[in-house]
Coordinates of C-alpha atoms in Angstrom, one line a residue:
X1 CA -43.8 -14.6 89.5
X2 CA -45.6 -16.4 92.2
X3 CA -47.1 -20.2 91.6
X4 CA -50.1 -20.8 91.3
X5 CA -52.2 -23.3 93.9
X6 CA -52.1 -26.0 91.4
X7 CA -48.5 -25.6 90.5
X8 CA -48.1 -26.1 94.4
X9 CA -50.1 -29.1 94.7
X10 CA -48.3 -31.0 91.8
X11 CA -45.1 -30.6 93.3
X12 CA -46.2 -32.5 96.1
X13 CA -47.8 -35.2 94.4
X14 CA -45.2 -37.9 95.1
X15 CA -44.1 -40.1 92.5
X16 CA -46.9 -43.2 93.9
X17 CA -49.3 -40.8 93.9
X18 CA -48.4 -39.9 89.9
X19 CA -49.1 -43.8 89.3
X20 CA -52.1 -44.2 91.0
X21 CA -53.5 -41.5 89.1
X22 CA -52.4 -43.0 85.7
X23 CA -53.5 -46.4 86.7
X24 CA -57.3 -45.1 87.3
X25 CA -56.7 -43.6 83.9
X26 CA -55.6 -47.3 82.4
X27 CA -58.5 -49.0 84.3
X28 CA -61.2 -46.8 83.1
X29 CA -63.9 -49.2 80.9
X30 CA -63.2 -49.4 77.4
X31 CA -66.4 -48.1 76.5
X32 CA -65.7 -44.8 78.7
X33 CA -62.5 -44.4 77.3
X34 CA -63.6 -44.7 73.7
X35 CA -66.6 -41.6 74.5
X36 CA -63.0 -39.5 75.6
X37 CA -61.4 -40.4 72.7
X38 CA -64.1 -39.1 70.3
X39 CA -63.5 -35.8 71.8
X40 CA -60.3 -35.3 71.1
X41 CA -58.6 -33.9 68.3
X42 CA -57.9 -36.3 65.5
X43 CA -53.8 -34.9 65.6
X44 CA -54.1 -36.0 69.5
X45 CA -55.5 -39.2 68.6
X46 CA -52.5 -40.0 66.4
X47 CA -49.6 -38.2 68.0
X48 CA -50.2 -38.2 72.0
X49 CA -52.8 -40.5 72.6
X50 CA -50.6 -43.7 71.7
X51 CA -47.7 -42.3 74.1
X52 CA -49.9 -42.7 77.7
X53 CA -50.5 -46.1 77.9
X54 CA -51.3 -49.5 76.6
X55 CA -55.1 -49.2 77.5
X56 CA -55.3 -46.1 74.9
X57 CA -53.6 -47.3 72.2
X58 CA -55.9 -50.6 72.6
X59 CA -59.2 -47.9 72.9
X60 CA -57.9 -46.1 69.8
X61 CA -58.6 -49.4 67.8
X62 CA -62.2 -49.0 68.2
X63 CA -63.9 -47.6 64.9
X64 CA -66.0 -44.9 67.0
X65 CA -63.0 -43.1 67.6
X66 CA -62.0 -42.6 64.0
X67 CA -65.7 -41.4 62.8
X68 CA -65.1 -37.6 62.3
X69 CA -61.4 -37.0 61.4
X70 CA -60.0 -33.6 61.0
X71 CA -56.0 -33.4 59.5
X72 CA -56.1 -29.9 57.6
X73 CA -53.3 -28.5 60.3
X74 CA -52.1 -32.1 60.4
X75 CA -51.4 -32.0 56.0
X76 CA -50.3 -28.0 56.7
X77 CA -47.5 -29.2 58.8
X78 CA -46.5 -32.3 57.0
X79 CA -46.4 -30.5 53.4
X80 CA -48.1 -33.3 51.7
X81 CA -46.8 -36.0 50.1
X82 CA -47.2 -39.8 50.8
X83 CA -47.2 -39.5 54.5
X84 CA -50.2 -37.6 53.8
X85 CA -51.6 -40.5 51.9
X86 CA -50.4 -43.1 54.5
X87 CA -52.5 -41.3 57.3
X88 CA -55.7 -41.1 55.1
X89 CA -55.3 -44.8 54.7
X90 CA -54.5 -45.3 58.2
X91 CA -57.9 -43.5 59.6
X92 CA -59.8 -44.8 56.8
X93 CA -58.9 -48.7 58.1
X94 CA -59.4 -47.9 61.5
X95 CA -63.3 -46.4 61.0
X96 CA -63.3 -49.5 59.3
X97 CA -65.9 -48.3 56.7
X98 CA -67.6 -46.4 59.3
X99 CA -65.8 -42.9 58.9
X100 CA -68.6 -39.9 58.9
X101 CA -66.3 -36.4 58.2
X102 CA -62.9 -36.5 56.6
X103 CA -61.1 -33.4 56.7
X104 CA -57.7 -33.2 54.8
X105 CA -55.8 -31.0 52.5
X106 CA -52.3 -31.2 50.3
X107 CA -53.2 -34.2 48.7
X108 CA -50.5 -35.1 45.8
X109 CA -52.0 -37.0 43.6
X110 CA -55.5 -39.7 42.6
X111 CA -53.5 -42.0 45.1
X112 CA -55.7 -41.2 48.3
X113 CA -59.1 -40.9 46.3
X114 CA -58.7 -44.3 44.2
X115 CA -58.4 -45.6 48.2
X116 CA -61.6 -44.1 49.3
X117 CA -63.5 -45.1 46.5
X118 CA -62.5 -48.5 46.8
X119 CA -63.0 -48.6 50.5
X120 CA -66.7 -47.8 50.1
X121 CA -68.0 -45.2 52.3
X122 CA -71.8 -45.1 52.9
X123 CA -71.3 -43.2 55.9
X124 CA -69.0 -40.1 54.8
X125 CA -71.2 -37.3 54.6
X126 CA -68.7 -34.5 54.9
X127 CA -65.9 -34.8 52.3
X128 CA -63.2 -31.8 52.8
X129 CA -60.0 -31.7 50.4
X130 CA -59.2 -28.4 49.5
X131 CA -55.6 -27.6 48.1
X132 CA -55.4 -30.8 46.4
X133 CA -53.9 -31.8 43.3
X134 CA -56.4 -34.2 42.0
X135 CA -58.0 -34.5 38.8
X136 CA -61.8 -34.6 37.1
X137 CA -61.2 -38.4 36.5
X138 CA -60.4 -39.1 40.3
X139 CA -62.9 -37.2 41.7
X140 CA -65.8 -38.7 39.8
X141 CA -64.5 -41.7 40.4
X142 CA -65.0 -41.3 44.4
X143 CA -67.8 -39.0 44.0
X144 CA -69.7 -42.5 42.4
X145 CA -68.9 -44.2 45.9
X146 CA -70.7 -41.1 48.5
X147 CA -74.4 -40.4 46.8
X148 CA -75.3 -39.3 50.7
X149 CA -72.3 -37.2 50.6
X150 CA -74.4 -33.4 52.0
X151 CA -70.6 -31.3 52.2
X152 CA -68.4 -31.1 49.9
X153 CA -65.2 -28.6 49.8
X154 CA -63.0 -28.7 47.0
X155 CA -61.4 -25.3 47.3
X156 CA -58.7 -24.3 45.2
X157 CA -58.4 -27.8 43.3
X158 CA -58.3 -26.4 40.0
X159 CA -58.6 -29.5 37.8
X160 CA -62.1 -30.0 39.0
X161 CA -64.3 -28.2 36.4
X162 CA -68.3 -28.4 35.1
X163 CA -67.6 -32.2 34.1
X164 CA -67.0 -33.3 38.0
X165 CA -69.4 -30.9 39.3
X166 CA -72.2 -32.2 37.2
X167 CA -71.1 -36.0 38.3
X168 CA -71.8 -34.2 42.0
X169 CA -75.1 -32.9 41.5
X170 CA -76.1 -36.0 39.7
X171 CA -74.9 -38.6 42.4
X172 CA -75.3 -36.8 45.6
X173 CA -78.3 -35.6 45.6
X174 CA -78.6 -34.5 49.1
X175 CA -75.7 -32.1 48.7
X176 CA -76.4 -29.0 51.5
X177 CA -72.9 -27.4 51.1
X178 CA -70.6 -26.9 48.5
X179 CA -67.2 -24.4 49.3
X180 CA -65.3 -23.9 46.0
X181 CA -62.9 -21.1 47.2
X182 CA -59.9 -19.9 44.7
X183 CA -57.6 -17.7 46.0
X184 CA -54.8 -17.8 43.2
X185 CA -53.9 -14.0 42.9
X186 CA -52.9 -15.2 38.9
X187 CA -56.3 -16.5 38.1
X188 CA -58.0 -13.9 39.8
X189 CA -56.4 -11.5 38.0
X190 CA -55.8 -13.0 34.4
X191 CA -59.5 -15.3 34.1
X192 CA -61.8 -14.5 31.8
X193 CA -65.9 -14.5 32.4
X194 CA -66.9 -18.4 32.9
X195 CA -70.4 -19.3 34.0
X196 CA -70.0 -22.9 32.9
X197 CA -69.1 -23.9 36.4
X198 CA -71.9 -21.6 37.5
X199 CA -74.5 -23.4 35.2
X200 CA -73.6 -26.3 36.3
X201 CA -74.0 -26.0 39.7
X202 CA -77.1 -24.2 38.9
X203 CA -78.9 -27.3 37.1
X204 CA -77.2 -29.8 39.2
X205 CA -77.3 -28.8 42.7
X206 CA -81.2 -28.0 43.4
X207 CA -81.2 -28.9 47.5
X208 CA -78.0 -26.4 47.8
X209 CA -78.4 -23.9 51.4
X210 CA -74.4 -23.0 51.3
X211 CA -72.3 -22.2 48.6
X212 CA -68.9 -20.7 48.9
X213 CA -68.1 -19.3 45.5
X214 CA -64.8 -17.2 45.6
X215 CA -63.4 -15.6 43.3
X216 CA -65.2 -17.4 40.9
X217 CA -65.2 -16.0 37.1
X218 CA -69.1 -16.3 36.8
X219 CA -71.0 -13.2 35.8
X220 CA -74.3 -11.7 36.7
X221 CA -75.9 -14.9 34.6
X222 CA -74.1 -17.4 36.3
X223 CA -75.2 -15.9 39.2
X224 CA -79.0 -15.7 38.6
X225 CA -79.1 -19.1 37.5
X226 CA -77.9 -20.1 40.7
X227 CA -80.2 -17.5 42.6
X228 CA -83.3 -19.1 40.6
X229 CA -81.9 -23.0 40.2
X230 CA -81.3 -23.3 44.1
X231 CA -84.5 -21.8 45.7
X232 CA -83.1 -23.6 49.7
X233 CA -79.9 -21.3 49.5
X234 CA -79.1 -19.9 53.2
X235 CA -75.5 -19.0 52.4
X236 CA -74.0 -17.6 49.7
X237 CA -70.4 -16.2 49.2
X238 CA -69.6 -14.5 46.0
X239 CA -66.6 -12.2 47.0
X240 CA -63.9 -11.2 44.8
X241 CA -66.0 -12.3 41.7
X242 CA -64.7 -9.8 39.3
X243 CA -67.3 -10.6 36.2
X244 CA -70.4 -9.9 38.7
X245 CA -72.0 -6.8 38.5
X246 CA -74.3 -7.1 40.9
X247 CA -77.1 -4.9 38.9
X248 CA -80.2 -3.5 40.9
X249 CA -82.3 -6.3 39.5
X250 CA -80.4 -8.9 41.4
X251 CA -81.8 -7.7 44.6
X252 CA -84.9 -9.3 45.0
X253 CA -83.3 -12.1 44.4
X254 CA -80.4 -11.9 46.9
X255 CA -82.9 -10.7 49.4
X256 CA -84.5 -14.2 49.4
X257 CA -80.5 -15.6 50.7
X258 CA -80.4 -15.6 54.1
X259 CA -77.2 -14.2 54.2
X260 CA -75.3 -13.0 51.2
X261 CA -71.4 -12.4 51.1
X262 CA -70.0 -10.2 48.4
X263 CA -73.2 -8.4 47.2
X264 CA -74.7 -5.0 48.3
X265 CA -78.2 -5.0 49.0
X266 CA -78.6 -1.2 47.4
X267 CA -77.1 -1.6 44.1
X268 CA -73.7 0.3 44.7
X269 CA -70.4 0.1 43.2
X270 CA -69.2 -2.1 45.8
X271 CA -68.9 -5.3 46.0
X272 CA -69.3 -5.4 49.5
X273 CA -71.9 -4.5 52.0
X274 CA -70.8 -1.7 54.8
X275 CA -69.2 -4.0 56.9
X276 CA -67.8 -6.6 54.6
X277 CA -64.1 -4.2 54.2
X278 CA -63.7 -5.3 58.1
X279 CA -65.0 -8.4 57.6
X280 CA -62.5 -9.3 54.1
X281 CA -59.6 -8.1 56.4
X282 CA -60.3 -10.2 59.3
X283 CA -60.7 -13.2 56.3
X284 CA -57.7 -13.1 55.3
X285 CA -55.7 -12.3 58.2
X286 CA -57.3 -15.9 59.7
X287 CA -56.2 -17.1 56.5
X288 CA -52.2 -15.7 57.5
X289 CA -52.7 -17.0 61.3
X290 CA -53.8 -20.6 59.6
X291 CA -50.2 -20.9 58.0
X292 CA -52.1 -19.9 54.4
X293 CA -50.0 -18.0 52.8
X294 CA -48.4 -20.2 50.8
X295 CA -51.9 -19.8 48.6
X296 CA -50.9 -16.7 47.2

């Protein structure tokens, strides 16, 4: 195969050359080289970033670099576990306080939440830590700590029941977005009709405009209390609830949704609208890509 121009032109970059360029990288301001580092990926930030040179490990102390931190393929890699924990704490100390999006997943235990609480985050307004094993008690606790939390994801945690969400609705009352996803084949398939969770997102959760509801065990009740509780909702994803029936007299009601996942707008059988087959496929084969399967 024949190089490319650029392959060409490094080969003749001679090894002063190579310095000079990393030395205009070192002497960049540290002000400019924090605005780079807030565009990279948080993984980058803690694996490759350190490596280049002592002027970026120094810009990676400053908290703007650590205000939106994503470590979902991070956790996926590591397998959970206290390293996990160590890295929250680690990104958490470095925003020092000022942290605005956490993004993690496998968290073992209360360990990581008890931190955050303590820590005392009035900036964190997206919260996202699916796949963890926490419990009712930890969440609540934390919860107590974010009452400008507006995103919440606490997919397939399935400790956290009607007694934490109604702690959420009460204390953050500028929740937007909530993703509760379950994707347990065993409760899918074994769960019996539930609309306590429903209800009390329904009463608790007035300002929603996304909910992410999968696989949830509400029924058409649950459902309509949500519908007439949550009169801002954009975004609603009810797929693979098996107790909803979606009757013909939901319709007017899931007309007023912007965009409703899981439902059919005429009243069939299905709980899907024509293209929603293509679009569940495509779902879960991100879901495989992602290194997911481990969920079911």
């Amino acid at each position: 195969m024949d190089r490319t121009f650029v392959e060409e032109e490094e080969e003749e970059l001679s090894d002063a050359e190579n310095e000079r360029v990393n030395v205009r990288w070192a002497e960049m301001l540290p002000e400019t080289l924090v605005e780079v580092m807030r565009r990279l990926p948080s993984r980058e930030l803690l694996q490759t970033v350190p490596q280049v040179c002592k002027a970026w490990r120094k810009a990676l102390l400053d908290p703007a670099c650590w205000q939106v931190v994503d470590l979902n393929d991070w956790c996926i890699s590591a397998g959970g576990g206290e390293i996990v924990e160590r890295m929250v704490k680690l990104v958490v100390s470095r925003s020092c306080g000022g942290i605005r999006e956490l993004r993690v997943t496998n968290l073992d235990s209360d360990a990581s939440l008890h931190y955050l609480a303590q820590s005392r985050l009035n900036s964190l307004r997206t919260l996202c830590i699916p796949s963890s094993k926490i419990t009712e008690d930890g969440l609540c606790e934390l919860i107590l700590t974010l009452p400008s939390l507006v995103h919440l994801d606490i997919s397939e945690c399935s400790a956290i029941k009607c007694k934490a969400l109604e702690v959420i609705g009460q204390t953050c009352k500028s929740l937007i977005r909530l993703d509760m996803w379950t994707l347990h084949l065993l409760r899918i398939s074994l769960g019996t009709e539930d609309d306590s969770e429903a209800l009390a997102i329904a009463h608790n959760m007035p300002k929603l405009k996304h909910l992410e509801i999968v696989s949830g065990l509400l029924t058409d009740a649950g459902l309509i209390a949500i519908l007439d509780k949550c009169p801002d909702l954009e975004y609603l994803d009810v797929r693979l609830c098996r107790y909803v029936r979606y009757e013909f007299s939901m319709s007017s009601k899931c007309q007023k949704v912007r965009q409703v996942i899981g439902w059919s707008a005429e009243g069939s059988d299905s709980n899907y609208d024509e293209d929603d087959d293509d679009d569940a496929e495509e779902w879960d084969n991100d879901f495989m890509e992602d290194g997911f399967d481990w969920y079911l």
